[in-house]
mmCIF file of C-alpha atoms in Angstrom:
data_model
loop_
_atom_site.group_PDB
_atom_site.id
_atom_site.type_symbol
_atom_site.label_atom_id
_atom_site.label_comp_id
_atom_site.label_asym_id
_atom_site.label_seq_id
_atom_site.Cartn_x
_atom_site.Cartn_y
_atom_site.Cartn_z
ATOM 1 C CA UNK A 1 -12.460 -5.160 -28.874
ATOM 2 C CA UNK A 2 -10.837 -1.346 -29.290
ATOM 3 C CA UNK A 3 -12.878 -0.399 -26.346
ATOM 4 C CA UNK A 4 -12.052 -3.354 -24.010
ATOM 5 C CA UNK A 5 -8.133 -2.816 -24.723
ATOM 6 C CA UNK A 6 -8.404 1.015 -23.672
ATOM 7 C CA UNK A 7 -9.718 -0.053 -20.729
ATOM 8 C CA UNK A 8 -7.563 -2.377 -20.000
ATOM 9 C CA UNK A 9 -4.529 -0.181 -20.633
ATOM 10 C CA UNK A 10 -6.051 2.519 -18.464
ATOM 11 C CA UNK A 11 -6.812 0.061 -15.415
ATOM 12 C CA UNK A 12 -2.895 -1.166 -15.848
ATOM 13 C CA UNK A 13 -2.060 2.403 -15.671
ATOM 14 C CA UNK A 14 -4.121 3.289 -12.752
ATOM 15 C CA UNK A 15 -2.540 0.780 -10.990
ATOM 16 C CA UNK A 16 0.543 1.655 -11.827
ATOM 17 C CA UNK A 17 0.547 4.888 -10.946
ATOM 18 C CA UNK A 18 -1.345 4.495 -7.643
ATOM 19 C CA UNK A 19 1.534 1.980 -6.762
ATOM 20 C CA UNK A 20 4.049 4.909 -7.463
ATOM 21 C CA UNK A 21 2.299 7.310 -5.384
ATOM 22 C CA UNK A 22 1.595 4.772 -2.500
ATOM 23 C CA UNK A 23 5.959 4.721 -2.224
ATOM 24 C CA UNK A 24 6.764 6.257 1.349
ATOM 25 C CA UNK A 25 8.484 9.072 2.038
ATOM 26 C CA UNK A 26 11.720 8.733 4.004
ATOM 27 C CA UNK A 27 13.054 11.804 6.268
ATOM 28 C CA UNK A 28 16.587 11.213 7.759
ATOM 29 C CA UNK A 29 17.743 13.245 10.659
ATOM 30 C CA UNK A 30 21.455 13.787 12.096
ATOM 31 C CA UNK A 31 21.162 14.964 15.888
ATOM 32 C CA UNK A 32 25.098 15.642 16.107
ATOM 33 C CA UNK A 33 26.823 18.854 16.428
ATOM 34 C CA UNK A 34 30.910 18.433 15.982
ATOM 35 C CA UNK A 35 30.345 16.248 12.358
ATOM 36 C CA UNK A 36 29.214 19.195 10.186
ATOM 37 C CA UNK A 37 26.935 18.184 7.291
ATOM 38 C CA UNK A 38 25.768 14.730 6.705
ATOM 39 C CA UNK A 39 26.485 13.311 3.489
ATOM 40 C CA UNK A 40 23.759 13.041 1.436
ATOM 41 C CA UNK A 41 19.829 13.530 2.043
ATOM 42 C CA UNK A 42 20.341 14.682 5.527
ATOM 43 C CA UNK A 43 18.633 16.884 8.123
ATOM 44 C CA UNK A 44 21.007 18.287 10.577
ATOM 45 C CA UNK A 45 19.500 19.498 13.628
ATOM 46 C CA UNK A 46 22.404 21.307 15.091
ATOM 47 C CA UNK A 47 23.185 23.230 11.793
ATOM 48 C CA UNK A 48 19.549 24.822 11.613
ATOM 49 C CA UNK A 49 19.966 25.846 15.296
ATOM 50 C CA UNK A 50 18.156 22.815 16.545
ATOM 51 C CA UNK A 51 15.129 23.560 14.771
ATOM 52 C CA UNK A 52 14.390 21.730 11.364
ATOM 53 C CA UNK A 53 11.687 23.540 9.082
ATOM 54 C CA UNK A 54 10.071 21.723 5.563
ATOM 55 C CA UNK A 55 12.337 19.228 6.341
ATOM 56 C CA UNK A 56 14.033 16.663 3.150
ATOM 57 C CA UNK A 57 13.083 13.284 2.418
ATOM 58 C CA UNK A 58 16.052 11.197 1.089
ATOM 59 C CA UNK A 59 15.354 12.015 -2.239
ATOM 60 C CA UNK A 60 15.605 15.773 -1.888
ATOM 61 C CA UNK A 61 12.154 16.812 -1.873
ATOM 62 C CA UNK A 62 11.294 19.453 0.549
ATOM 63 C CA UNK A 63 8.279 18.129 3.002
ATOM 64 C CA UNK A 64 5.701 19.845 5.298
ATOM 65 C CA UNK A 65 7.374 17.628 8.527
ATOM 66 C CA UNK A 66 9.331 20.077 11.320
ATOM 67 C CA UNK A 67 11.230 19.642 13.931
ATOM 68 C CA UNK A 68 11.553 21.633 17.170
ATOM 69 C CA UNK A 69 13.138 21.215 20.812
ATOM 70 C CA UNK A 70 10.675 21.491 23.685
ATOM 71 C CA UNK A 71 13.421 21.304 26.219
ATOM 72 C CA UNK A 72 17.228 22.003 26.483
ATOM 73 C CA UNK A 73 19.532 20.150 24.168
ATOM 74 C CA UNK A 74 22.990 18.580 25.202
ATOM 75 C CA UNK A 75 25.189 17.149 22.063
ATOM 76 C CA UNK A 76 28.422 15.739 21.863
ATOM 77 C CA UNK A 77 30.465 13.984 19.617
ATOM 78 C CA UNK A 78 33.480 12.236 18.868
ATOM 79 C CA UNK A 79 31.710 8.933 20.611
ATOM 80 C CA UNK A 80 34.466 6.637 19.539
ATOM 81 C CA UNK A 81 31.059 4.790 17.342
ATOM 82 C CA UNK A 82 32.671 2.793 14.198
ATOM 83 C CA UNK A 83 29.570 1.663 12.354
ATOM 84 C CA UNK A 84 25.892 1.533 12.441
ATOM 85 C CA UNK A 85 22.938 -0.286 10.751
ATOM 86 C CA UNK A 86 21.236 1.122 7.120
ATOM 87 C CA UNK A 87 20.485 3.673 6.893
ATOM 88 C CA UNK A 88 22.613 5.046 9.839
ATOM 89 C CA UNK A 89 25.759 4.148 8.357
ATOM 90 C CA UNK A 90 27.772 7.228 7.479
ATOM 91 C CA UNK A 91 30.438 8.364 10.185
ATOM 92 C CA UNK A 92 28.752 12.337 10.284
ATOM 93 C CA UNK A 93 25.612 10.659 11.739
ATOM 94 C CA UNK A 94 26.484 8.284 13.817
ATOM 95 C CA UNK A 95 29.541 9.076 15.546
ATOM 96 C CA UNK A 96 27.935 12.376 17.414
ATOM 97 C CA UNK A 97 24.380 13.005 19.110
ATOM 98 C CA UNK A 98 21.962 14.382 21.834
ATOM 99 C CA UNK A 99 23.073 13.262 25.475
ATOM 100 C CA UNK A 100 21.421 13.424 28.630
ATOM 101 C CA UNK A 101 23.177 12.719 32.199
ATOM 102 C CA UNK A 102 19.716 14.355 34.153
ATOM 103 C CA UNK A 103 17.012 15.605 32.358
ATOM 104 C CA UNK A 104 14.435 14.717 29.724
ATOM 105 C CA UNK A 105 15.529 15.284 25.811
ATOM 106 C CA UNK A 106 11.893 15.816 24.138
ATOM 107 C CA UNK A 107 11.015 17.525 20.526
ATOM 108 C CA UNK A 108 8.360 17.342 18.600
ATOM 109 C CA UNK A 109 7.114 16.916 14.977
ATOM 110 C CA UNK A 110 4.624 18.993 13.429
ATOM 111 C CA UNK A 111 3.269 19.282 9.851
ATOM 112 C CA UNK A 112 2.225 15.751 10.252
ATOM 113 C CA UNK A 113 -0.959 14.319 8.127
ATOM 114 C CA UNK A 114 -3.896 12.894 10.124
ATOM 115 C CA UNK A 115 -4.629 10.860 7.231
ATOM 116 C CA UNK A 116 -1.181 8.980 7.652
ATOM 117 C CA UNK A 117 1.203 6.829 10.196
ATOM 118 C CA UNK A 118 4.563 7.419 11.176
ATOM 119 C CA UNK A 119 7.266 4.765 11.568
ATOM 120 C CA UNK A 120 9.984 6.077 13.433
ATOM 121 C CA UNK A 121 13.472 4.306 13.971
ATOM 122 C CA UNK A 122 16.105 5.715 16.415
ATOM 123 C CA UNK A 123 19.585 4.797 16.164
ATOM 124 C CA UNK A 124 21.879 5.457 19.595
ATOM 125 C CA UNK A 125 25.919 4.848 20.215
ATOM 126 C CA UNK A 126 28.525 5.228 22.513
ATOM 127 C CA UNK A 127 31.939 3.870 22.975
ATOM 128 C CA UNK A 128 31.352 2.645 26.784
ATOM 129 C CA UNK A 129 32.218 -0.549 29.217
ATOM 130 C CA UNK A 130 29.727 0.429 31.425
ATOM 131 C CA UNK A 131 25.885 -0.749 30.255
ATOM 132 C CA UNK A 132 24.282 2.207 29.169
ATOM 133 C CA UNK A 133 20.446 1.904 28.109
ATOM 134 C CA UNK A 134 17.858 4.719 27.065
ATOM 135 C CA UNK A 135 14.361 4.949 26.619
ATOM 136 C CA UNK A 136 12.776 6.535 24.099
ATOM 137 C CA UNK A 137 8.817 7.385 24.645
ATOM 138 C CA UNK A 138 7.062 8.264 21.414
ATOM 139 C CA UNK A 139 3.507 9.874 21.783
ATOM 140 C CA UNK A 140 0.662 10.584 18.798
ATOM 141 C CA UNK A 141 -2.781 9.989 19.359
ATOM 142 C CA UNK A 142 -2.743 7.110 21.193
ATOM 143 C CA UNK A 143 -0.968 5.828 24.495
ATOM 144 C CA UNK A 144 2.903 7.133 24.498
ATOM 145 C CA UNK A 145 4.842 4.201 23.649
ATOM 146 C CA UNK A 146 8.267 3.272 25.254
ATOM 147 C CA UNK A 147 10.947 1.445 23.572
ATOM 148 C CA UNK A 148 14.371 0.581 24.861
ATOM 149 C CA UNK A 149 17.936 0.154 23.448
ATOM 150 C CA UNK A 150 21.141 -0.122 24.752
ATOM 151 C CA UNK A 151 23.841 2.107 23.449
ATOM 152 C CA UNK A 152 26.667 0.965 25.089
ATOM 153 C CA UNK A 153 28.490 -1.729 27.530
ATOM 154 C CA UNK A 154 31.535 -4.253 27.175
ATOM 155 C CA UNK A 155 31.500 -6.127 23.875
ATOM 156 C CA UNK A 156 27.953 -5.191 23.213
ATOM 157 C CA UNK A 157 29.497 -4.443 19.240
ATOM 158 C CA UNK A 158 31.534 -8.007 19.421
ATOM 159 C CA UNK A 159 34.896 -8.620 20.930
ATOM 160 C CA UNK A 160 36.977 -5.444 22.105
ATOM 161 C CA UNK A 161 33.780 -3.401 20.663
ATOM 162 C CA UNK A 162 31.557 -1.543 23.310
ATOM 163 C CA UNK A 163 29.158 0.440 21.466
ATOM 164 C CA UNK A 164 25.907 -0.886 19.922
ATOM 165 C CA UNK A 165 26.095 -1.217 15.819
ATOM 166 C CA UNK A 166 23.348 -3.132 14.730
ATOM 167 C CA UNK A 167 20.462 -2.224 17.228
ATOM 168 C CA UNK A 168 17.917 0.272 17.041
ATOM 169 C CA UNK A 169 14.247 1.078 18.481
ATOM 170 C CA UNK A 170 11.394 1.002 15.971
ATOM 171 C CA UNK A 171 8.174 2.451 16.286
ATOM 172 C CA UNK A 172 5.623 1.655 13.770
ATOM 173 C CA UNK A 173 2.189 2.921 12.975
ATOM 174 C CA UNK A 174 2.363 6.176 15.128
ATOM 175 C CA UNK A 175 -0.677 8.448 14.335
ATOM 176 C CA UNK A 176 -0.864 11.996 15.218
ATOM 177 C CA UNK A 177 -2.656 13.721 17.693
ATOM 178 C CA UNK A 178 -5.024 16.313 17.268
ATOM 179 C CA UNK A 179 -2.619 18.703 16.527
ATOM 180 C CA UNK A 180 -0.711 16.909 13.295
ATOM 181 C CA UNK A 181 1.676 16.417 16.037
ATOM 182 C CA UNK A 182 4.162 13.662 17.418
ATOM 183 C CA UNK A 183 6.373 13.978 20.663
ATOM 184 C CA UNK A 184 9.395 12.123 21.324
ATOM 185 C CA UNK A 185 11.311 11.822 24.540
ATOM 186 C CA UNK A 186 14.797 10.820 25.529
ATOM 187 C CA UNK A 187 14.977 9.617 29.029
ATOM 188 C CA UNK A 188 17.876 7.536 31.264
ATOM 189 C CA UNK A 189 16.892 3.877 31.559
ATOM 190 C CA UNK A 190 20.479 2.718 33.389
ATOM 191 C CA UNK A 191 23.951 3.509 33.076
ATOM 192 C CA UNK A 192 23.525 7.236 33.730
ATOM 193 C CA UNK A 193 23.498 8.781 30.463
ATOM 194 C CA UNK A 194 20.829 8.260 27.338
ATOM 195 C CA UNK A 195 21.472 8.671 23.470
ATOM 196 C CA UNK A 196 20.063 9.507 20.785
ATOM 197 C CA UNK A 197 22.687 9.667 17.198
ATOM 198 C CA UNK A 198 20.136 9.871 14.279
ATOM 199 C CA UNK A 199 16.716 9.148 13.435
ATOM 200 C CA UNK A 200 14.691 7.593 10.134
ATOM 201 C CA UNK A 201 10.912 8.937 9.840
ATOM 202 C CA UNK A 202 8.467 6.639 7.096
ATOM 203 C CA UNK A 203 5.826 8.284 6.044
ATOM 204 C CA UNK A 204 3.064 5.225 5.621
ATOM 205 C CA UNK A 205 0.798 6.060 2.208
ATOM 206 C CA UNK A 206 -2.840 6.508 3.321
ATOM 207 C CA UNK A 207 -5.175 3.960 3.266
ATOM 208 C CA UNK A 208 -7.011 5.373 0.828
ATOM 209 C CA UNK A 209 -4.458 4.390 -1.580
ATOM 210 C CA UNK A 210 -4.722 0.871 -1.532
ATOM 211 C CA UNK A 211 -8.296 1.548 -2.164
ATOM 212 C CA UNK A 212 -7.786 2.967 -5.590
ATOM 213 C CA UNK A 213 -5.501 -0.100 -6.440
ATOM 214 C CA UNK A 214 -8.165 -2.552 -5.657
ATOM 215 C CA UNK A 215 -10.521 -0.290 -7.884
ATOM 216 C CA UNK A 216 -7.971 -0.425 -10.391
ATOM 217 C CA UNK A 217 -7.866 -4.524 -9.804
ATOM 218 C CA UNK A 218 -11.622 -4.437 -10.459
ATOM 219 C CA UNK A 219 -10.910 -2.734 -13.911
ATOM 220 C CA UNK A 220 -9.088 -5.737 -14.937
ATOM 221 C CA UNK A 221 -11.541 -8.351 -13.614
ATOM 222 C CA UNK A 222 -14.604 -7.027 -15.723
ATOM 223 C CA UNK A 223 -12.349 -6.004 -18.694
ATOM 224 C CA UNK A 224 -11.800 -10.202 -18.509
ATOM 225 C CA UNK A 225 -15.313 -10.985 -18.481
ATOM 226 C CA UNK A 226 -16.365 -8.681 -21.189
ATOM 227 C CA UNK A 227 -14.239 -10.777 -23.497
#
């Protein structure tokens, strides 16, 4: 009877444990230049000279993930944004950005796992009438993938409001390439300018870890018929 309880309280703690460690990591990154710091768990790209090293997750741990610019970057700020969606939703993030009227915007991250998937959201704003939209193309080890989101045109936001506030693009399940690597790029859809404010990265726990919590589940079921 001693022995089967052990068990069982060693299975429940396996589980729990696994179930801790399977918890994603969250990297947050502000792409403005005239807001100064972000509040809070933030990665500023203009503030480490547009090039992010062992970047922060949002709960201050320092990471293996960089950022770097593989072409020129245009910011600006002051975009007349009010509000954006969770987790974009503090003014120092959202109201400033990377801008292109021409060229591609493209960086990459590096110091990625090849045993995990990125989700990557983009957030984009700008206090326009005209309709504005940008594409974003997102490239791992797979075929690039292109997303698109208007950042601006009259009322987009609700009455008298012409930026976006509640949209954004999501990518999910992005794998890296051979490298550890993942590219993004910021391209003109319409509207003659494209956008990009702030960015979430979710790290998605390895498969490997749900194995070990169906192990742990199997614990449990013989501990049962042993009794």
């Amino acid at each position: 009877m001693k022995n089967r309880h052990m068990l069982a309280v060693w299975a429940g703690l396996l589980v729990t444990g696994l179930v801790g460690s399977a918890s994603a990591d969250v990297i947050l990154v502000d792409f403005g230049n005239t807001s100064g710091t972000t509040a809070g768990n933030w990665n500023n790209s203009n503030l480490s000279g547009y090039t992010l090293t062992d970047m922060i997750d949002t709960d201050g741990n320092t990471t293996t993930y960089d950022l770097f610019f593989t072409t020129a970057v245009g910011q600006g700020g002051n975009w007349g944004v009010t509000a954006a969606p969770s987790p974009f939703n503090v003014s120092s993030a959202y109201n400033d950005g990377l801008f292109t009227a021409a060229d591609t915007i493209s960086f990459t991250l590096s110091g990625l796992s090849a045993s995990e998937t990125y989700d990557l959201t983009m957030f984009a704003s700008r206090d326009a009438t005209g309709t504005r939209i940008t594409d974003y193309t997102v490239t791992g080890s797979g075929a690039p993938v292109i997303l698109s989101l208007q950042t601006s045109g009259t009322d987009l936001g609700g009455v008298g409001i012409n930026h976006n506030m509640a949209s954004t693009a999501n990518f999910s399940g992005i794998a890296p390439d051979v490298n550890n690597q993942i590219t993004v790029s910021i391209d003109i859809n319409s509207g003659g300018f494209a956008y990009l404010n702030a960015m979430q990265i979710t790290v998605v726990p390895e498969p490997a870890s749900l194995s070990f919590l169906l192990l742990g589940g199997l614990v449990l079921r013989l501990t049962r018929r042993r009794k």
